[in-house]
PDB file of C-alpha atoms in Angstrom:
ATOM      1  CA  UNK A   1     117.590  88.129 101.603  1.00  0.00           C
ATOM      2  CA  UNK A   2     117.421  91.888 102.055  1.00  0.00           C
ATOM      3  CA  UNK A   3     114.396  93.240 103.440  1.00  0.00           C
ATOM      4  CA  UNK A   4     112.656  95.688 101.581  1.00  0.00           C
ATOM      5  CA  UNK A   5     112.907  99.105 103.600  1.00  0.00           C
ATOM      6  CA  UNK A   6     109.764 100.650 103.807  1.00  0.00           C
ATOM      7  CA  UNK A   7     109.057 104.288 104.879  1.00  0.00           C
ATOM      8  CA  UNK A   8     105.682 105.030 106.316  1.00  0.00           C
ATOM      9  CA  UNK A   9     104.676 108.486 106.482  1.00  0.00           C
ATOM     10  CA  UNK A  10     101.519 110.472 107.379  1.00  0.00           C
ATOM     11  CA  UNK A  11      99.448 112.215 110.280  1.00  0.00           C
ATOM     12  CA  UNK A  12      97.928 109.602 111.949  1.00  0.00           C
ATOM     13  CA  UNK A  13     100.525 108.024 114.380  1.00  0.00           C
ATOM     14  CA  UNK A  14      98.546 105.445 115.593  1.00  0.00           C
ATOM     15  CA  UNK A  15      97.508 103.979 112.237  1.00  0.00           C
ATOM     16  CA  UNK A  16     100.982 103.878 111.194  1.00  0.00           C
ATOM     17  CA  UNK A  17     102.211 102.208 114.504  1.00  0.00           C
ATOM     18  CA  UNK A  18      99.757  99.411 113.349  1.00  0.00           C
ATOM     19  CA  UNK A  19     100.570  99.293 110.055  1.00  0.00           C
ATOM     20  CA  UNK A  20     104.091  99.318 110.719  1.00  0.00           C
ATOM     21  CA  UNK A  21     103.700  96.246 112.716  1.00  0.00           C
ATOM     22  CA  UNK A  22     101.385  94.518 110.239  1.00  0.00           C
ATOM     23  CA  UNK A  23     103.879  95.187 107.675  1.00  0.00           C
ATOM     24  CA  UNK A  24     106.774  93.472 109.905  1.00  0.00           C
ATOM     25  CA  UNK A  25     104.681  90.094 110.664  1.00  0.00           C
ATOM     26  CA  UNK A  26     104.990  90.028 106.538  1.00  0.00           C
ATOM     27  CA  UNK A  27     108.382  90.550 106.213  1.00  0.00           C
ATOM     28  CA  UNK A  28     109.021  93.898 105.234  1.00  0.00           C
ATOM     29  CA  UNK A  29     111.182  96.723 107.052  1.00  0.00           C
ATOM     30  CA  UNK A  30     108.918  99.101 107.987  1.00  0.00           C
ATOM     31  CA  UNK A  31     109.421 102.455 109.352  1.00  0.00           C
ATOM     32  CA  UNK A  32     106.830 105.004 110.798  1.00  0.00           C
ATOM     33  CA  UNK A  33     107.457 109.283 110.272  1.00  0.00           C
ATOM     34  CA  UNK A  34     104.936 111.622 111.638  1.00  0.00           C
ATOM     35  CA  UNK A  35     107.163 114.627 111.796  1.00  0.00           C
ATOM     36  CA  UNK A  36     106.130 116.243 108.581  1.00  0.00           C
ATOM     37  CA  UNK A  37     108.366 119.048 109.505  1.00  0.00           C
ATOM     38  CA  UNK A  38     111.645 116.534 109.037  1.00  0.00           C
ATOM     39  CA  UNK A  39     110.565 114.995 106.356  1.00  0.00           C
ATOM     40  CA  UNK A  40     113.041 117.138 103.801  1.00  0.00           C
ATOM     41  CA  UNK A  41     115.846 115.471 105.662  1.00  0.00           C
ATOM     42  CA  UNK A  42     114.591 112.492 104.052  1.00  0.00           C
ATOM     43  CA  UNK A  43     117.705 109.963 102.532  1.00  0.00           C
ATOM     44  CA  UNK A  44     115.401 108.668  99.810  1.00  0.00           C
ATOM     45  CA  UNK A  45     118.096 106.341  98.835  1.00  0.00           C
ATOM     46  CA  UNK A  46     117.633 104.106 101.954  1.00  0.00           C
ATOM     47  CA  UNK A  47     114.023 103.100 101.221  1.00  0.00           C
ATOM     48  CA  UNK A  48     112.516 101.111  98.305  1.00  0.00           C
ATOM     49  CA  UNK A  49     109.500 102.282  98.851  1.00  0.00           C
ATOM     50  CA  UNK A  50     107.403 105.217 100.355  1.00  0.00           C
ATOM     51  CA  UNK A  51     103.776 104.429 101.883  1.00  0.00           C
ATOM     52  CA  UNK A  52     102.034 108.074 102.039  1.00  0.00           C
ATOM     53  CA  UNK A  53      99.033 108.459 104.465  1.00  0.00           C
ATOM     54  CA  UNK A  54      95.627 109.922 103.144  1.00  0.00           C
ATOM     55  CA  UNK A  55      96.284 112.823 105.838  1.00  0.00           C
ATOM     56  CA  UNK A  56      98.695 113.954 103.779  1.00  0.00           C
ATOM     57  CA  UNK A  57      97.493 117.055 101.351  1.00  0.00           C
ATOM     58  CA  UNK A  58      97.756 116.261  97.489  1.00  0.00           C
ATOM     59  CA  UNK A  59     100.091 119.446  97.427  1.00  0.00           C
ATOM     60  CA  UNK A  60     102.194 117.582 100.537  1.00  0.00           C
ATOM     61  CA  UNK A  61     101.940 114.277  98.582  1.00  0.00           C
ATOM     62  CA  UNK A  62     103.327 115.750  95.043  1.00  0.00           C
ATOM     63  CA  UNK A  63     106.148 117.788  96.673  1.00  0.00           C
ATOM     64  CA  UNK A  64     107.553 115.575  98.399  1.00  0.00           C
ATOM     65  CA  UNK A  65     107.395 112.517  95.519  1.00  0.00           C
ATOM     66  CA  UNK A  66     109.388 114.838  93.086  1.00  0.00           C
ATOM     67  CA  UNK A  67     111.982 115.907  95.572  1.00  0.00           C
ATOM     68  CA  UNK A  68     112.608 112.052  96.187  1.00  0.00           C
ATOM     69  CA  UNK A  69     111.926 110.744  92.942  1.00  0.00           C
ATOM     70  CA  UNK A  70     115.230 112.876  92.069  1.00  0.00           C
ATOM     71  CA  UNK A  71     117.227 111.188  94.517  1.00  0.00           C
ATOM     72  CA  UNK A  72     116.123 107.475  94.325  1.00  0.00           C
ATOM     73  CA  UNK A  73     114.301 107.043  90.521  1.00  0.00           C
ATOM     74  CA  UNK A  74     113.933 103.515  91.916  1.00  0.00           C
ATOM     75  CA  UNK A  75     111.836 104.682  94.971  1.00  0.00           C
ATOM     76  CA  UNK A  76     108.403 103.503  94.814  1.00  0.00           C
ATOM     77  CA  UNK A  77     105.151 105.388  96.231  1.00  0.00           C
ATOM     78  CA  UNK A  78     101.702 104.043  97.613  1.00  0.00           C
ATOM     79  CA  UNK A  79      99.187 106.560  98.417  1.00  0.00           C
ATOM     80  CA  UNK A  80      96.759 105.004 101.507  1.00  0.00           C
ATOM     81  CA  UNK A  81      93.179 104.153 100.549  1.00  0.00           C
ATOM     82  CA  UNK A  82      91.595 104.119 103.601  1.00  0.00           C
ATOM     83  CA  UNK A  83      92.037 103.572 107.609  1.00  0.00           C
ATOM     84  CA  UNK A  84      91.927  99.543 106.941  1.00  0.00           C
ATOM     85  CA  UNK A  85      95.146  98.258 108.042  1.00  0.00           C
ATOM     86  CA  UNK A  86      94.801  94.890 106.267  1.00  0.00           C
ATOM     87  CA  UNK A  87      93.834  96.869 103.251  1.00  0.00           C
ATOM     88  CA  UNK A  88      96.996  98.990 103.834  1.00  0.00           C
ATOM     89  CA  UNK A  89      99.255  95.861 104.011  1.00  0.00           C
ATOM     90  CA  UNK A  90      97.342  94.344 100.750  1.00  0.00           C
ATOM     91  CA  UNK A  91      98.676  97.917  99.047  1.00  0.00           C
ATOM     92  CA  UNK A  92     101.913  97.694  99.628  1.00  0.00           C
ATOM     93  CA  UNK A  93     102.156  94.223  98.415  1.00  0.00           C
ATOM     94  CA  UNK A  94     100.371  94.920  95.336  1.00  0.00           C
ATOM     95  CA  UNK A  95     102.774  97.167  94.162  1.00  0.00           C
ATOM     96  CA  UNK A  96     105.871  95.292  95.227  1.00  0.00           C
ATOM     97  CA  UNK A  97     103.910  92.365  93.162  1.00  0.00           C
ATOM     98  CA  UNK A  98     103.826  94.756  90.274  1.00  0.00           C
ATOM     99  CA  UNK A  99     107.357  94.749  90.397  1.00  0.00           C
ATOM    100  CA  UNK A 100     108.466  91.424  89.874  1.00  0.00           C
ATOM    101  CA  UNK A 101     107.538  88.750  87.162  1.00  0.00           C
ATOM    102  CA  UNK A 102     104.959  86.016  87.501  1.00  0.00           C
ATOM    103  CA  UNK A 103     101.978  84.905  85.753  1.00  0.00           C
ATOM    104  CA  UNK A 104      98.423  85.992  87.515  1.00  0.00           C
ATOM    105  CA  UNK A 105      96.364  83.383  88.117  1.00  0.00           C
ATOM    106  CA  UNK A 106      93.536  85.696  86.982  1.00  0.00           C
ATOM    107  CA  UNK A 107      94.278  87.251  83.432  1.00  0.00           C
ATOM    108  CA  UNK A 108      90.762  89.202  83.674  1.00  0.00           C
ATOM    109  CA  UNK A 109      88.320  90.301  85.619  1.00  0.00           C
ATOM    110  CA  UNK A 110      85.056  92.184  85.771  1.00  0.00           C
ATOM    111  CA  UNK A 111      82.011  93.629  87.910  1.00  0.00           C
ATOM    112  CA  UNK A 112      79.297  93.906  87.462  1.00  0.00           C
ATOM    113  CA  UNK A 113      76.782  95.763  89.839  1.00  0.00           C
ATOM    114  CA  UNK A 114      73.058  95.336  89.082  1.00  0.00           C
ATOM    115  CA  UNK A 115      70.117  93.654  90.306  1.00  0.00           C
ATOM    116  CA  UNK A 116      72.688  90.691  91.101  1.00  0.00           C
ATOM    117  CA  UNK A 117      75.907  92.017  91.620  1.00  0.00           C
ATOM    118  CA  UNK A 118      78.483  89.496  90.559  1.00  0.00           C
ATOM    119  CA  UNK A 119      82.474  89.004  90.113  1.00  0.00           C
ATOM    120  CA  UNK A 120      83.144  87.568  86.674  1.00  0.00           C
ATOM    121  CA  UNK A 121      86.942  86.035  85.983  1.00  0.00           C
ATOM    122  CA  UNK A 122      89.171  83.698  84.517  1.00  0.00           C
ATOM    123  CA  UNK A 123      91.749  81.664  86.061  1.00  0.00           C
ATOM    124  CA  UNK A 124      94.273  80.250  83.663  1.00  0.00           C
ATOM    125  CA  UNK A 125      96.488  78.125  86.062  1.00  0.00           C
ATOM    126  CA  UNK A 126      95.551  76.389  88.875  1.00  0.00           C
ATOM    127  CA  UNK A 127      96.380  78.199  92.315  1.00  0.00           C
ATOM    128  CA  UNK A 128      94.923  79.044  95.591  1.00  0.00           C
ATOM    129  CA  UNK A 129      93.123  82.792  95.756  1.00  0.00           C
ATOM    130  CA  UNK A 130      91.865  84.596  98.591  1.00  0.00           C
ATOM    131  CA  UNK A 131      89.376  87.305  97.077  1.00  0.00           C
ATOM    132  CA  UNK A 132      87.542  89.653  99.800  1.00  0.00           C
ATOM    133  CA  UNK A 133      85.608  92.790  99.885  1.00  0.00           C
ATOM    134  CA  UNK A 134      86.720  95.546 102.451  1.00  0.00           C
ATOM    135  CA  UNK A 135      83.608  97.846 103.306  1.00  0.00           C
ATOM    136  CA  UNK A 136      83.261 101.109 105.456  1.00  0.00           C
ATOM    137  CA  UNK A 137      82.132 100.239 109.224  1.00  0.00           C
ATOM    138  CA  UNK A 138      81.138 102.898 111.781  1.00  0.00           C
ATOM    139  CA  UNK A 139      82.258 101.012 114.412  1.00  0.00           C
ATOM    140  CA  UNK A 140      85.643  99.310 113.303  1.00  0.00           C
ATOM    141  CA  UNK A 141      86.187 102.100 110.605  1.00  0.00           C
ATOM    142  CA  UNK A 142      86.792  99.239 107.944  1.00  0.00           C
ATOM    143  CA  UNK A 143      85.115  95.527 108.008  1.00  0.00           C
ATOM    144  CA  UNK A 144      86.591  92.357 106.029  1.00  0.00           C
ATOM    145  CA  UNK A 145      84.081  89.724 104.031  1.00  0.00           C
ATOM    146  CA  UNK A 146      86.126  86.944 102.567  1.00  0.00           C
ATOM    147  CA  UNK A 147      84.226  86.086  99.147  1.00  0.00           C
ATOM    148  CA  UNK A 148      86.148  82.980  98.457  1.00  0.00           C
ATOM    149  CA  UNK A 149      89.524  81.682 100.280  1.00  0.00           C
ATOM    150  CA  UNK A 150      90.610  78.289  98.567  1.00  0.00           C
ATOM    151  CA  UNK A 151      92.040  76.378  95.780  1.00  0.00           C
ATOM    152  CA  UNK A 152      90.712  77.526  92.204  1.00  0.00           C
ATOM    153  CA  UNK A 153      91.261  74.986  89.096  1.00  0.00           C
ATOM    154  CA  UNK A 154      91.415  76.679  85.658  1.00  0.00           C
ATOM    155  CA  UNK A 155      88.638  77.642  84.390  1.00  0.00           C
ATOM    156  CA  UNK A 156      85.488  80.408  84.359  1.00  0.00           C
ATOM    157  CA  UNK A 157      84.172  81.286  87.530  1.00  0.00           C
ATOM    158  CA  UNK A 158      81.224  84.037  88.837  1.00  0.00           C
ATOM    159  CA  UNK A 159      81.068  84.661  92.656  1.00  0.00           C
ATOM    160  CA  UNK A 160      77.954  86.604  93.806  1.00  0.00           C
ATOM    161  CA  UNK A 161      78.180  89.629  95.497  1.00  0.00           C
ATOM    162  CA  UNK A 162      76.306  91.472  98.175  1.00  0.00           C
ATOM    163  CA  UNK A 163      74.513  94.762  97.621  1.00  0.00           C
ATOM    164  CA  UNK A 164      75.726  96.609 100.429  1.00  0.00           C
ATOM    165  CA  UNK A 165      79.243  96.205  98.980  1.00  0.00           C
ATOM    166  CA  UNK A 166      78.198  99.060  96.712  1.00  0.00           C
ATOM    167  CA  UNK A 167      77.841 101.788  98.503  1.00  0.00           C
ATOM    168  CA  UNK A 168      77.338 105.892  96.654  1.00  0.00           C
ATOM    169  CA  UNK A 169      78.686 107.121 100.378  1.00  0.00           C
ATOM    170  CA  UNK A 170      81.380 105.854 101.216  1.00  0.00           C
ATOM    171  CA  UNK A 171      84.284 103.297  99.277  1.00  0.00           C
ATOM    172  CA  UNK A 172      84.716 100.113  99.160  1.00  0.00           C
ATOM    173  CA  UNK A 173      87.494  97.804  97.795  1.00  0.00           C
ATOM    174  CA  UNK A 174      87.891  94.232  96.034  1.00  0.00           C
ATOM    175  CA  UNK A 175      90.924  92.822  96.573  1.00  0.00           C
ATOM    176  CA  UNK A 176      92.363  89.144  95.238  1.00  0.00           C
ATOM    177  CA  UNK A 177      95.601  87.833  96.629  1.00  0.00           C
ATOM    178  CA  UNK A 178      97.195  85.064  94.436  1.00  0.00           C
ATOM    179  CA  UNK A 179      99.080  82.647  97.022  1.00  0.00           C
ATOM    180  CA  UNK A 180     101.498  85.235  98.685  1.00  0.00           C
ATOM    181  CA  UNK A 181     100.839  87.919  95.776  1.00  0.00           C
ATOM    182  CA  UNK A 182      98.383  90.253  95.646  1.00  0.00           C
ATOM    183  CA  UNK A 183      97.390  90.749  92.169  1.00  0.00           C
ATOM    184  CA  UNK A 184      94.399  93.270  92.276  1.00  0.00           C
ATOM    185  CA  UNK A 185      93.067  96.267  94.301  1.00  0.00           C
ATOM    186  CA  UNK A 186      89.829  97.896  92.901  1.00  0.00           C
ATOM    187  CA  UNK A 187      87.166 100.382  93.988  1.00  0.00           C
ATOM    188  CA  UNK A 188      83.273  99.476  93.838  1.00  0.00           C
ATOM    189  CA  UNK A 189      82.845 103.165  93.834  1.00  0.00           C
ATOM    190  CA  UNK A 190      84.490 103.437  90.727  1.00  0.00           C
ATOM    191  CA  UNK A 191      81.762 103.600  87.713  1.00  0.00           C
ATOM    192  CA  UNK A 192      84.122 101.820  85.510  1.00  0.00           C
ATOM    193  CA  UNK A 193      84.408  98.636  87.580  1.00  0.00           C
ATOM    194  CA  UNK A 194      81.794  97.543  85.357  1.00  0.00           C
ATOM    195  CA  UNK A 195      84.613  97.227  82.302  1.00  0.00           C
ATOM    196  CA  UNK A 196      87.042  93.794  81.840  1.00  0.00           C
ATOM    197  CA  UNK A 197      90.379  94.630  83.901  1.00  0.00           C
ATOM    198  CA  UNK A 198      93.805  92.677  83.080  1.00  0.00           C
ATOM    199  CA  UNK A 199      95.946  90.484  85.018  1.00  0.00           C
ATOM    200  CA  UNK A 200      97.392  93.488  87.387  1.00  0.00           C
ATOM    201  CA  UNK A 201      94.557  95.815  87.840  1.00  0.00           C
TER     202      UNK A 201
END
């Protein structure tokens, strides 16, 4: 099988190194470009997809998307969250996952952040899930708290949730990965988390 070419691009070579490498271990081919300067010599047709770095201005970001987008209409483009390379990785699947079709194990999903936050879904086939929570650290930049990592039957579920995963500062992100899949990327910041999201969200 081919492996999906990947082009990673941004200002911060050492977070693409890693990410690079992350991206490798799961199979994709995954290149790293921190010469903004060369980046208009760009053959958009060799890559599937193109992973741009939050370093990257919006203005940087929307020029170079069009200019591609006319070469490759196929191309695909993920725009970084945050310095989290896990996170990173779970992007980039997510929207190769978007791409292909399979039924979700989770057909809906909401959050709701009160006195006890909690994660309210369905699952309408049985499967194994890996749901975690990826919140800001000062020391490690981003820190990982697997909510649940096992098999689900179908069926209702609510999984408490910490406090601290809310945070008016800085973002964090819930993410569920459905066997090799990952299905779902969403930020606690986001006032509308509260609302019911569908399969892919």
């Amino acid at each position: 099988m081919k492996l999906r070419k990947i082009l990673l691009v941004g200002k911060d070579s050492r977070l693409l190194a890693e990410l690079e490498e992350a991206l490798k271990k799961e199979g994709f081919n995954a290149k790293w470009w921190d010469d903004l300067d060369e980046l208009n010599h760009v053959d958009a047709t060799a890559y599937c997809m193109v992973f741009m770095g939050a370093g990257l201005s919006a203005a940087e970001k929307e020029r170079y998307q069009e200019a591609w987008k006319q070469d490759n209409p196929s191309i695909l483009f993920v725009e970084g969250l945050a310095s989290s390379v896990p996170l990173l990785v779970a992007q980039v699947q997510l929207a190769f996952s978007r791409q292909i079709e399979y039924e979700p194990y989770i057909n809906s999903l909401s959050i709701t952040n009160d006195t006890e936050p909690t994660a309210h879904f369905m699952v309408n086939a049985d499967g194994y899930l890996e749901i975690k929570v990826f919140t800001p650290s000062l020391l490690s930049g981003f820190k990982e708290h697997t909510i649940a990592a096992r098999h689900f039957e179908k069926g209702r579920y609510m999984l408490p949730l910490q406090k601290k995963y809310f945070s008016n500062k800085r973002h964090s992100y819930f993410m569920v990965r459905e066997d090799n899949n990952v299905s779902c990327i969403l930020d606690l910041n986001d006032t509308s988390v509260s609302r019911s999201y569908q399969a892919y969200c």
